[in-house]
Every structure is written in C-alpha cells, then in structure tokens.
Short mmCIF file of C-alpha atoms and ligand atoms in Angstrom, two decimals:
data_model
loop_
_atom_site.label_atom_id
_atom_site.label_comp_id
_atom_site.label_asym_id
_atom_site.label_seq_id
_atom_site.Cartn_x
_atom_site.Cartn_y
_atom_site.Cartn_z
CA MET A 198 174.65 204.10 178.56
CA THR A 199 175.32 206.25 181.67
CA LYS A 200 175.92 204.67 185.01
CA ASN A 201 172.39 205.60 186.31
CA ALA A 202 170.46 204.75 183.15
CA PRO A 203 167.62 202.29 183.66
CA ARG A 204 168.59 198.72 182.77
CA PHE A 205 166.67 195.49 182.48
CA LEU A 206 166.42 193.71 185.79
CA ALA A 207 164.46 190.51 185.34
CA ARG A 208 163.60 190.12 189.03
CA TYR A 209 161.63 193.41 188.95
CA ALA A 210 160.48 193.43 185.30
CA LEU A 211 158.76 190.06 185.69
CA GLU A 212 157.17 190.72 189.02
CA THR A 213 153.41 191.05 188.78
CA VAL A 214 152.47 194.27 190.62
CA PRO A 215 149.32 196.47 190.77
CA ARG A 216 149.17 199.53 188.52
CA TYR A 217 148.01 201.46 191.52
CA THR A 218 145.31 203.42 189.69
CA SER A 219 143.39 202.82 192.88
CA TYR A 220 144.35 201.89 196.48
CA PRO A 221 143.42 199.28 197.60
CA PRO A 222 143.77 197.90 194.02
CA ALA A 223 140.78 196.39 192.22
CA THR A 224 141.93 192.87 193.12
CA ALA A 225 140.80 193.73 196.67
CA PHE A 226 137.25 194.51 195.55
CA HIS A 227 134.70 192.00 196.96
CA GLU A 228 131.00 191.43 196.81
CA GLY A 229 129.02 192.85 199.72
CA ILE A 230 129.76 196.51 199.08
CA GLY A 231 126.88 198.22 197.28
CA LEU A 232 124.59 201.15 196.96
CA ALA A 233 123.91 201.34 200.68
CA ASP A 234 127.62 201.84 201.38
CA TRP A 235 127.89 204.37 198.57
CA SER A 236 124.89 206.40 199.94
CA VAL A 237 126.45 206.56 203.42
CA TRP A 238 129.85 207.61 201.97
CA MET A 239 128.22 210.32 199.86
CA GLN A 240 126.38 211.68 202.92
CA GLN A 241 129.75 212.27 204.52
CA GLN A 242 130.96 214.54 201.77
CA PRO A 243 130.62 218.30 202.39
CA ALA A 244 128.11 220.43 200.49
CA GLY A 245 129.73 222.17 197.41
CA SER A 246 132.05 219.21 196.71
CA GLU A 247 133.75 218.97 193.33
CA LEU A 248 132.81 215.82 191.38
CA SER A 249 134.24 213.84 188.49
CA LEU A 250 132.03 211.67 186.32
CA TYR A 251 133.05 208.50 184.41
CA ILE A 252 130.63 207.12 181.85
CA HIS A 253 131.32 203.62 180.49
CA ILE A 254 130.18 202.70 176.97
CA PRO A 255 130.83 198.86 176.74
CA PHE A 256 130.48 198.35 173.01
CA CYS A 257 132.91 198.00 170.07
CA LYS A 258 132.51 197.20 166.45
CA SER A 259 135.00 194.32 166.53
CA MET A 260 137.36 192.86 169.13
CA CYS A 261 141.01 193.73 169.26
CA TRP A 262 142.88 190.63 170.37
CA TYR A 263 144.97 192.49 172.95
CA CYS A 264 141.90 194.09 174.66
CA GLY A 265 141.86 194.11 178.41
CA CYS A 266 138.71 196.29 178.74
CA HIS A 267 135.12 195.57 179.68
CA THR A 268 133.44 195.52 176.31
CA THR A 269 131.19 193.53 174.00
CA ILE A 270 130.38 193.38 170.36
CA PRO A 271 126.62 194.11 169.92
CA ASN A 272 125.01 192.33 166.92
CA ARG A 273 122.23 195.03 166.85
CA HIS A 274 122.04 198.64 167.67
CA ASP A 275 118.93 197.89 169.86
CA ARG A 276 121.33 196.63 172.57
CA ILE A 277 122.97 199.99 172.75
CA ALA A 278 119.47 201.64 172.89
CA ARG A 279 118.48 199.50 175.86
CA TYR A 280 121.74 200.31 177.58
CA LEU A 281 121.19 204.00 177.15
CA ASP A 282 117.71 203.73 178.69
CA ALA A 283 119.36 202.11 181.73
CA LEU A 284 122.04 204.70 181.79
CA ASP A 285 119.38 207.51 181.96
CA THR A 286 117.98 205.97 185.10
CA ASP A 287 121.45 205.35 186.61
CA ILE A 288 122.33 209.01 186.01
CA LYS A 289 119.21 210.24 187.73
CA ARG A 290 119.61 207.89 190.70
CA ARG A 291 123.21 208.48 191.31
CA ALA A 292 122.86 212.31 190.89
CA ALA A 293 120.19 212.27 193.64
CA LEU A 294 122.86 210.92 196.08
CA THR A 295 125.44 213.58 195.51
CA PRO A 296 126.13 216.30 198.05
CA ALA A 297 124.19 219.52 197.78
CA ASP A 298 125.60 222.20 195.58
CA SER A 299 128.26 219.83 194.08
CA ARG A 300 129.81 220.76 190.86
CA VAL A 301 131.27 218.52 188.10
CA SER A 302 134.75 219.51 187.02
CA HIS A 303 135.69 216.48 184.86
CA ILE A 304 133.68 214.10 182.71
CA HIS A 305 135.37 211.12 181.02
CA PHE A 306 133.71 208.83 178.51
CA GLY A 307 135.52 205.50 178.26
CA GLY A 308 134.89 202.02 177.00
CA GLY A 309 134.63 200.09 174.90
CA SER A 310 134.45 202.62 172.16
CA PRO A 311 132.31 205.72 172.91
CA ASP A 312 132.39 206.33 169.13
CA MET A 313 129.85 203.49 168.91
CA LEU A 314 127.32 206.09 169.99
CA ARG A 315 125.35 207.86 167.28
CA PRO A 316 125.66 211.66 167.42
CA ALA A 317 122.15 211.91 168.86
CA GLU A 318 122.86 209.34 171.51
CA PHE A 319 125.96 211.17 172.67
CA ALA A 320 123.86 214.34 172.81
CA ARG A 321 121.22 212.54 174.83
CA ILE A 322 123.73 211.40 177.50
CA MET A 323 125.21 214.94 177.76
CA THR A 324 121.81 216.46 178.10
CA ARG A 325 120.85 213.95 180.83
CA LEU A 326 124.11 214.61 182.66
CA ARG A 327 123.56 218.42 182.55
CA ALA A 328 119.94 217.97 183.65
CA HIS A 329 120.95 216.06 186.77
CA PHE A 330 124.40 217.34 187.69
CA THR A 331 125.79 220.90 187.74
CA VAL A 332 128.54 220.76 185.19
CA GLY A 333 130.91 223.68 185.83
CA THR A 334 131.81 226.10 183.10
CA GLY A 335 135.29 225.12 181.98
CA ALA A 336 134.80 221.50 183.01
CA GLU A 337 137.11 219.14 181.04
CA ILE A 338 135.04 216.70 179.01
CA ALA A 339 137.11 213.90 177.53
CA VAL A 340 136.19 211.08 175.26
CA GLU A 341 138.12 207.89 174.27
CA LEU A 342 137.76 207.14 170.57
CA ASP A 343 138.69 204.35 168.24
CA PRO A 344 140.00 206.26 165.20
CA ARG A 345 138.08 203.91 162.92
CA GLY A 346 134.76 205.15 164.34
CA VAL A 347 135.44 208.92 164.06
CA THR A 348 133.20 210.75 161.65
CA PRO A 349 132.63 214.45 161.03
CA ASP A 350 129.08 214.12 162.37
CA LEU A 351 130.25 212.59 165.62
CA CYS A 352 132.98 215.21 165.98
CA ALA A 353 130.38 217.93 165.56
CA ALA A 354 128.12 216.42 168.17
CA LEU A 355 131.14 216.02 170.59
CA ALA A 356 132.17 219.62 170.13
CA GLU A 357 128.59 220.95 170.37
CA HIS A 358 128.17 219.27 173.68
CA GLY A 359 131.39 220.59 175.21
CA VAL A 360 134.03 217.90 174.61
CA THR A 361 137.44 219.47 175.19
CA ARG A 362 139.79 216.48 174.77
CA ALA A 363 139.84 213.26 172.73
CA SER A 364 142.00 210.15 173.24
CA LEU A 365 142.69 208.17 170.07
CA GLY A 366 143.83 204.48 170.57
CA VAL A 367 146.70 203.94 168.04
CA GLN A 368 148.88 201.20 169.68
CA ASP A 369 151.27 200.47 166.78
CA LEU A 370 151.27 201.68 163.17
CA SER A 371 152.95 198.66 161.46
CA SER A 372 150.55 196.68 159.29
CA GLU A 373 151.92 193.31 160.46
CA VAL A 374 151.30 194.16 164.17
CA GLN A 375 147.90 195.54 163.30
CA LEU A 376 146.95 192.32 161.51
CA LEU A 377 148.05 190.22 164.49
CA ILE A 378 146.03 192.31 166.92
CA ASN A 379 143.01 192.52 164.65
CA ARG A 380 142.99 196.28 164.55
CA ILE A 381 143.67 197.60 161.04
CA GLN A 382 144.06 201.40 161.09
CA PRO A 383 146.88 202.87 158.87
CA ARG A 384 148.53 206.14 159.81
CA GLY A 385 146.33 208.03 157.24
CA LEU A 386 143.14 206.94 159.12
CA VAL A 387 144.54 208.12 162.51
CA GLU A 388 145.61 211.43 160.98
CA ALA A 389 142.20 211.85 159.35
CA ALA A 390 140.50 211.29 162.76
CA ALA A 391 142.71 213.86 164.52
CA ASP A 392 142.07 216.37 161.62
CA MET A 393 138.28 215.79 161.98
CA LEU A 394 138.40 216.48 165.74
CA ARG A 395 140.52 219.59 165.28
CA ALA A 396 138.29 220.92 162.52
CA ALA A 397 135.33 220.52 164.89
CA GLY A 398 137.17 222.55 167.49
CA ILE A 399 138.44 219.80 169.80
CA ARG A 400 142.07 220.68 169.79
CA ALA A 401 143.45 218.73 172.76
CA ILE A 402 144.34 215.28 171.36
CA ASN A 403 145.84 212.36 173.36
CA MET A 404 147.06 209.24 171.59
CA ASP A 405 147.76 205.88 173.21
CA MET A 406 150.49 203.51 172.05
CA MET A 407 151.64 200.13 173.30
CA TYR A 408 154.74 197.96 173.45
CA GLY A 409 155.02 194.24 173.90
CA LEU A 410 152.50 193.47 171.14
CA PRO A 411 153.07 190.56 168.79
CA ALA A 412 155.69 191.22 166.10
CA GLN A 413 156.49 194.54 167.66
CA THR A 414 160.20 195.60 167.56
CA GLU A 415 162.07 198.51 168.89
CA THR A 416 162.15 199.94 165.37
CA ARG A 417 158.40 199.73 165.04
CA VAL A 418 157.87 201.27 168.44
CA ILE A 419 160.17 204.15 167.43
CA ALA A 420 158.36 204.55 164.22
CA THR A 421 154.98 204.77 166.02
CA ALA A 422 156.21 207.14 168.67
CA THR A 423 157.72 209.38 165.90
CA ALA A 424 154.42 209.37 163.98
CA LEU A 425 152.40 210.30 167.03
CA ALA A 426 154.68 213.30 167.63
CA GLU A 427 154.48 214.21 163.91
CA MET A 428 150.69 214.06 164.14
CA GLY A 429 150.84 216.67 166.99
CA ALA A 430 149.53 214.49 169.87
CA ASP A 431 149.41 216.63 173.02
CA ARG A 432 149.72 213.75 175.27
CA VAL A 433 150.92 210.14 174.61
CA SER A 434 150.40 207.24 176.87
CA VAL A 435 152.71 204.20 176.50
CA PHE A 436 151.17 200.99 177.94
CA GLY A 437 152.71 197.51 178.02
CA TYR A 438 150.56 194.80 176.62
CA ALA A 439 149.32 192.49 179.37
CA HIS A 440 148.94 188.94 177.97
CA VAL A 441 146.48 187.26 180.27
CA PRO A 442 144.61 184.75 178.01
CA TRP A 443 143.39 182.76 180.98
CA PHE A 444 141.37 185.85 182.00
CA LYS A 445 140.65 187.46 178.59
CA LYS A 446 139.91 184.45 176.35
CA HIS A 447 140.11 186.47 173.03
CA GLN A 448 143.82 187.02 173.75
CA ARG A 449 144.27 183.35 172.78
CA ALA A 450 144.13 184.61 169.19
CA ILE A 451 147.49 186.27 169.73
CA PRO A 452 150.29 183.97 168.64
CA GLU A 453 152.51 183.75 171.75
CA THR A 454 155.56 182.88 169.70
CA ARG A 455 155.41 186.39 168.22
CA LEU A 456 155.33 188.20 171.56
CA PRO A 457 158.53 189.97 172.49
CA GLY A 458 160.34 188.68 175.59
CA ALA A 459 160.66 190.61 178.86
CA SER A 460 164.00 192.22 178.00
CA ALA A 461 162.77 193.22 174.50
CA ARG A 462 159.66 194.77 176.08
CA PHE A 463 161.86 196.79 178.50
CA ASP A 464 163.96 198.00 175.42
CA GLN A 465 160.78 198.94 173.54
CA MET A 466 159.49 200.89 176.53
CA LEU A 467 162.82 202.83 176.78
CA ALA A 468 162.83 203.36 173.05
CA ALA A 469 159.36 204.92 173.09
CA ALA A 470 160.41 207.18 176.06
CA ALA A 471 163.61 208.25 174.35
CA THR A 472 161.82 208.99 171.06
CA LEU A 473 159.11 211.07 172.77
CA GLY A 474 161.72 212.88 174.85
CA GLN A 475 163.71 213.78 171.80
CA ALA A 476 160.50 215.02 170.16
CA GLY A 477 160.08 217.51 172.97
CA TYR A 478 157.59 215.72 175.24
CA ASP A 479 157.92 215.88 179.05
CA ALA A 480 157.87 212.39 180.78
CA ILE A 481 155.00 212.30 183.18
CA GLY A 482 155.20 209.58 185.84
CA PHE A 483 156.23 206.25 184.41
CA ASP A 484 154.12 205.84 181.28
CA HIS A 485 152.67 209.26 180.13
CA PHE A 486 154.27 211.94 178.00
CA ALA A 487 152.92 215.52 177.40
CA CYS A 488 153.86 218.61 175.52
CA PRO A 489 155.41 221.11 178.00
CA ASP A 490 152.45 223.47 177.75
CA ASP A 491 149.80 220.73 178.15
CA PRO A 492 147.99 220.92 181.56
CA LEU A 493 149.31 217.41 182.49
CA ALA A 494 152.96 218.65 182.14
CA VAL A 495 152.07 221.84 184.03
CA ALA A 496 150.54 219.68 186.80
CA ALA A 497 153.63 217.52 186.92
CA ARG A 498 155.83 220.59 187.24
CA ASP A 499 153.78 222.33 189.94
CA GLY A 500 153.32 219.12 192.00
CA THR A 501 149.49 218.75 191.46
CA LEU A 502 149.70 215.63 189.23
CA ARG A 503 147.18 212.93 190.45
CA ARG A 504 146.52 209.33 189.54
CA ASN A 505 143.09 207.81 188.71
CA PHE A 506 141.64 204.91 186.77
CA GLN A 507 142.73 206.48 183.44
CA GLY A 508 146.40 206.76 184.59
CA TYR A 509 147.93 210.26 185.29
CA THR A 510 145.44 213.13 185.54
CA THR A 511 144.98 216.82 186.40
CA ASP A 512 141.68 215.94 188.07
CA ALA A 513 141.87 217.17 191.65
CA SER A 514 138.56 215.72 192.84
CA ASP A 515 138.37 212.94 195.51
CA LEU A 516 134.83 212.05 194.39
CA LEU A 517 134.33 210.02 191.17
CA VAL A 518 130.85 208.93 190.28
CA GLY A 519 131.11 205.97 187.76
CA LEU A 520 128.08 205.48 185.57
CA GLY A 521 127.31 202.50 183.33
CA ALA A 522 128.38 198.88 183.37
CA SER A 523 131.63 198.06 185.15
CA ALA A 524 132.26 201.70 186.06
CA ILE A 525 134.08 202.28 189.34
CA SER A 526 133.17 205.07 191.73
CA GLU A 527 135.40 206.48 194.42
CA THR A 528 135.26 208.44 197.65
CA PRO A 529 137.93 208.73 200.32
CA GLN A 530 135.88 206.09 202.22
CA GLY A 531 135.93 203.49 199.50
CA TYR A 532 135.25 202.20 195.99
CA VAL A 533 132.20 200.55 194.39
CA GLN A 534 131.89 198.97 191.00
CA THR A 535 128.78 198.60 188.91
CA ILE A 536 127.75 195.22 187.48
CA ALA A 537 130.17 194.49 184.69
CA ASP A 538 127.85 192.78 182.18
CA PRO A 539 125.89 195.34 180.21
CA VAL A 540 122.73 193.16 179.90
CA ARG A 541 122.67 192.39 183.68
CA TYR A 542 123.34 195.97 184.37
CA ALA A 543 120.42 197.06 182.35
CA GLU A 544 118.18 194.45 183.93
CA ALA A 545 119.26 195.46 187.41
CA VAL A 546 118.61 199.18 186.74
CA GLU A 547 115.25 198.50 185.07
CA SER A 548 114.06 196.42 188.03
CA GLY A 549 115.26 198.88 190.63
CA GLU A 550 117.86 196.48 192.05
CA ASP A 551 121.20 197.54 193.37
CA MET A 552 123.52 197.91 190.34
CA LEU A 553 126.61 198.41 192.58
CA THR A 554 127.69 194.97 193.60
CA ARG A 555 131.44 195.04 194.40
CA GLY A 556 133.92 197.32 195.99
CA VAL A 557 136.10 197.91 199.00
CA ALA A 558 135.89 200.18 202.05
CA ARG A 559 138.89 202.31 202.88
CA SER A 560 140.07 202.98 206.43
CA PRO A 561 141.78 206.34 207.12
CA GLU A 562 145.09 204.30 207.14
CA ASP A 563 144.26 202.96 203.65
CA TYR A 564 143.59 206.52 202.48
CA ALA A 565 146.91 207.63 203.88
CA THR A 566 148.69 204.78 202.13
CA ALA A 567 146.79 205.68 198.90
CA THR A 568 148.09 209.28 199.19
CA ARG A 569 151.73 208.17 199.80
CA LEU A 570 151.59 205.68 196.87
CA ALA A 571 150.27 208.36 194.60
CA ASP A 572 153.09 210.60 195.71
CA LEU A 573 155.50 207.95 194.76
CA LEU A 574 153.94 207.28 191.42
CA CYS A 575 153.43 210.98 190.52
CA ARG A 576 156.49 212.58 192.08
CA PHE A 577 158.89 209.64 192.59
CA GLU A 578 159.25 210.34 196.24
CA THR A 579 157.27 210.10 199.51
CA GLU A 580 157.72 210.28 203.22
CA LEU A 581 158.41 207.13 205.18
CA THR A 582 156.38 206.29 208.29
CA ALA A 583 157.18 204.25 211.37
CA SER A 584 154.98 201.40 209.98
CA ASP A 585 156.91 200.98 206.75
CA ARG A 586 158.91 197.87 206.49
CA VAL A 587 162.40 199.00 205.67
CA ASP A 588 163.53 195.41 205.18
CA ALA A 589 161.04 195.06 202.35
CA LEU A 590 162.62 198.16 200.71
CA GLU A 591 166.21 196.84 201.15
CA PRO A 592 166.52 195.01 197.73
CA VAL A 593 165.49 198.04 195.76
CA ILE A 594 167.90 200.22 197.69
CA VAL A 595 170.81 197.76 197.28
CA ASP A 596 169.98 197.60 193.54
CA GLY A 597 170.14 201.43 193.26
CA LEU A 598 166.42 201.86 192.40
CA ALA A 599 165.65 204.04 195.35
CA ARG A 600 167.43 205.78 198.30
CA ILE A 601 166.30 206.97 201.73
CA GLU A 602 167.14 210.58 202.51
CA ALA A 603 165.89 212.62 205.50
CA GLY A 604 162.96 210.24 206.17
CA ARG A 605 161.88 210.20 202.52
CA LEU A 606 161.97 207.39 199.95
CA ILE A 607 163.30 208.78 196.61
CA VAL A 608 163.20 206.80 193.41
CA THR A 609 166.38 207.13 191.41
CA ALA A 610 166.60 207.68 187.60
CA ARG A 611 167.50 203.97 187.34
CA GLY A 612 164.49 203.02 189.42
CA LYS A 613 161.79 205.02 187.55
CA PRO A 614 160.70 202.10 185.34
CA TYR A 615 160.32 200.01 188.49
CA VAL A 616 158.32 202.48 190.50
CA ARG A 617 155.43 200.11 190.69
CA ASN A 618 157.72 197.47 192.23
CA ILE A 619 158.93 200.06 194.76
CA ALA A 620 155.29 201.09 195.55
CA ALA A 621 154.37 197.46 196.13
CA ARG A 622 157.08 197.30 198.82
CA LEU A 623 155.36 200.18 200.62
CA ASP A 624 151.96 198.67 200.21
CA PRO A 625 151.15 196.81 203.50
CA ALA A 626 148.55 194.60 201.78
CA PHE A 627 150.73 193.54 198.88
CA GLN A 628 152.09 190.04 198.53
CA LEU A 629 153.87 188.80 195.42
CA ALA A 630 151.32 186.64 193.67
CA GLU A 631 151.26 184.97 190.29
CA ASN A 632 148.85 186.36 187.68
CA ARG A 633 146.87 188.67 189.84
CA HIS A 634 148.37 191.79 188.27
CA SER A 635 150.27 192.74 185.15
CA THR A 636 154.10 192.39 184.96
CA ALA A 637 155.89 195.61 186.04
CA VAL A 638 157.30 196.22 182.55
S1 SF4 B 84 138.50 199.25 170.55
FE1 SF4 B 84 139.40 199.32 172.65
S2 SF4 B 84 137.79 198.55 174.00
FE2 SF4 B 84 137.19 197.93 171.87
S3 SF4 B 84 137.99 195.85 171.64
FE3 SF4 B 84 139.50 197.31 170.84
S4 SF4 B 84 140.92 197.64 172.62
FE4 SF4 B 84 139.04 196.75 173.37
#
C-alpha cells in the first residue's frame, strides 16, 4: 500500500454524516413548508428556465430487506391505477406553476420499482408529461428498474416514449447474499434484462451494487464488480448498506451477526473501486464509476459534474419538480417534499388539498454553502471563506485527509473516502449526532 493510499480510520468511518445530495440535508426538512412556498419560489424563476422532473413510483413486487426507499407492496393493481389518477392531477397542477417557456432537459423515474408499471401505464405518464411540460428534444429520460421486472414489452414502451438510460439494481450476485436480502436475481437474469433494454434501443445502462450487505465478503464484491464490467455497464454506483432497523422495520429481517464490520466494509468499498478502476472505469466523486466516454465521466473531466438526489449527475438545472408520493422538489430558494404515503398522497390530490407538506427554505448563504459542498463532493476541492471554522477542519488536516492551499480546501487521495466527513466540517449546521444519517463508509 502506498503512503497516501486510503486506510480505515474508525473515527471517520463510523461517523454518521449526511450524504449531501441536498443542502440543507433532508433531516432539516420540517412541516410548514408547502405549495404556497413552492408557488412563490417558482414565480421567482426566470422565463425560459431549464427544468428537471422526478417521478416517484412507490410500488414493488416484494420487499428487499435492505431497502431504504419509500415504497409499498400493493396487493392489487387497483392501487397503482388510483395512484396514477392522482399523478395525472399532480402533473397538471405542478406544470401550471412552472415559469413561462420553461423546457425539460432531464426526466428521472425512480421508486420503488418503475417496472411495476404496465407498458400502457408508462405510456400514459409520458403522454401526460409531454402534454403539460415542454420536453426538449435530446432530453435525458432515465428509469430505475428491478431486473426481475424487465420484459420485452416494457422495454419497447420505454424506448417508444423516449427513455435513453436505464439503471438496473444488482447489489450483489452471490446467491447466499441474495437469499439473506430477499432479492433473488442470478447473473443470467440481470444480463437478460440488459440485453432486452439494448435490443429495444436503450443503450445507456447503469448498474448499482452495494457493499456491507449480510454475508458479503471482499471476494464477493470483487466478483460482482467484475461481472458488472463484463456485462458492459456504462456507469456503476457503489453504495454502502445503511442498517437502520429502528427506522426501516423490514431491515430487522437482516441477521445482524452476518453483517460485515466497519473495517470490512471499508475494504469492500476499496475492493469495488479497485476492480472497477482496473476494468477501465473512471472514478466519479466518491461512489460512482463511469466508462471514460460516458457523459458523467466527461462532466467530471470538464468540471461540470453536479450532485442531486440520485447522486452524481450531468443535470445542470437548478429547478427540480418532484411528482408523486415522497418526491422532493428543489429551487435555489428551497426544497419541498410531497406526502410520503401513496394512499394519503392520492387522497390529498383528489380532494384538492396541499400535497406538499414538508421542506426547508434556503437563504442565499445556504445556497452558497450548498454550492461549496457540491464543489467538494464533485471536484474534491473548494474555496474557504472567512466564516469557515478552521478549528473544525484541523483533525482532517492533521490526519492527512485534506490540506489548505492558497485559500482552498483540497481533499487528498487518502481523504477521498472521507469526503462526506470533510464536507460535514464545512457545514455550519452540522453537529455530530447518533443515527440521524448513515455512517460515512
Ligand atoms: S426493488 Fe428497490 S425499492 Fe423495491 S423493495 Fe427492493 S430495494 Fe426497495
């Protein structure tokens, strides 16, 4: 190991810190921010703004025990039909609030599992979106998919309605790990899903994998990362499992005795990064990898990489309209979140109530902090300002994780896995707190 190689440092790896996919982080959201705030914020945006849309599909066929998403398991398809009726209304209402002549450049379907939609249902949402928003030619339309739900008919509908990128959740390919997380999907099934998407014309394929799952070992992580490269994933995200059974009750089904310890998690994370690096992927930020010709790698090289709720992105828009239960919307002035429960969401939309019930306003100072934290997470450096507490940064400097040079804070090679810890020390609102966020590694 070289002198500057990252190494396990318990004091940072075990710290619970925000993922900084938003600033202020979602833990700062509170009730009392709603549609009225959103309307005011949207009126402050210039005509001709670029927009991103996020559509949440909160349904899955079965529960994966590691899941940290807002999802439900519907017993009948009727529930999805009712949700889609509400989504129709939500789309119309929210589109009416957008600035004149705005144009959509990115659409992201997440969940849940958007593959729970029947082909005609996906077509209905896209038709509705195109009727109420101006979707730019060349817009990126991305869909998260559970490989077990991918069918040729669904792929054909996705392609027909302009989907350009699909993300397949893989996590780990060993059968023992899959059994323990209640997600059985052998490599052949994942490969078949990727082949169906490509055959339909959706050629940009992301794959997600995880470390820190029960019974996961470095060998299994390396095997999974190798397989994803062999399957030709254009991008790979490597996420650490966040075990929070007091918050996500189904995680109690995960045998805690089989969970790797903090140091083993760190080694698994490094093993995934090394395997993907050897396979030719560029490391993007602290948890994404992309083929050198993928737009994400290009954005990382030319300095335009951004961060949003999906992680690292090429999406340059400051305006995100979140549609559907639990979806978060963003403007420079603040965030709002839709009611998380799909039934309550549908009831609120049907009765004309405010379906945006939580959020946080951002001051210009918050927005400046958000920009600097994004710099740090995307480019591993940012300028320091007079209000930064240099004493808070001292430990990470003494430990060789960062250095200060010409008024800039620069993360070292050793510090890259701990960039969230370093960001937390620049965050004026952050206080170390038990269980409010995930561990740094
Ligand atoms: S498919 Fe995804 S959203 Fe659905 S339960 Fe599994 S991890 Fe959660």
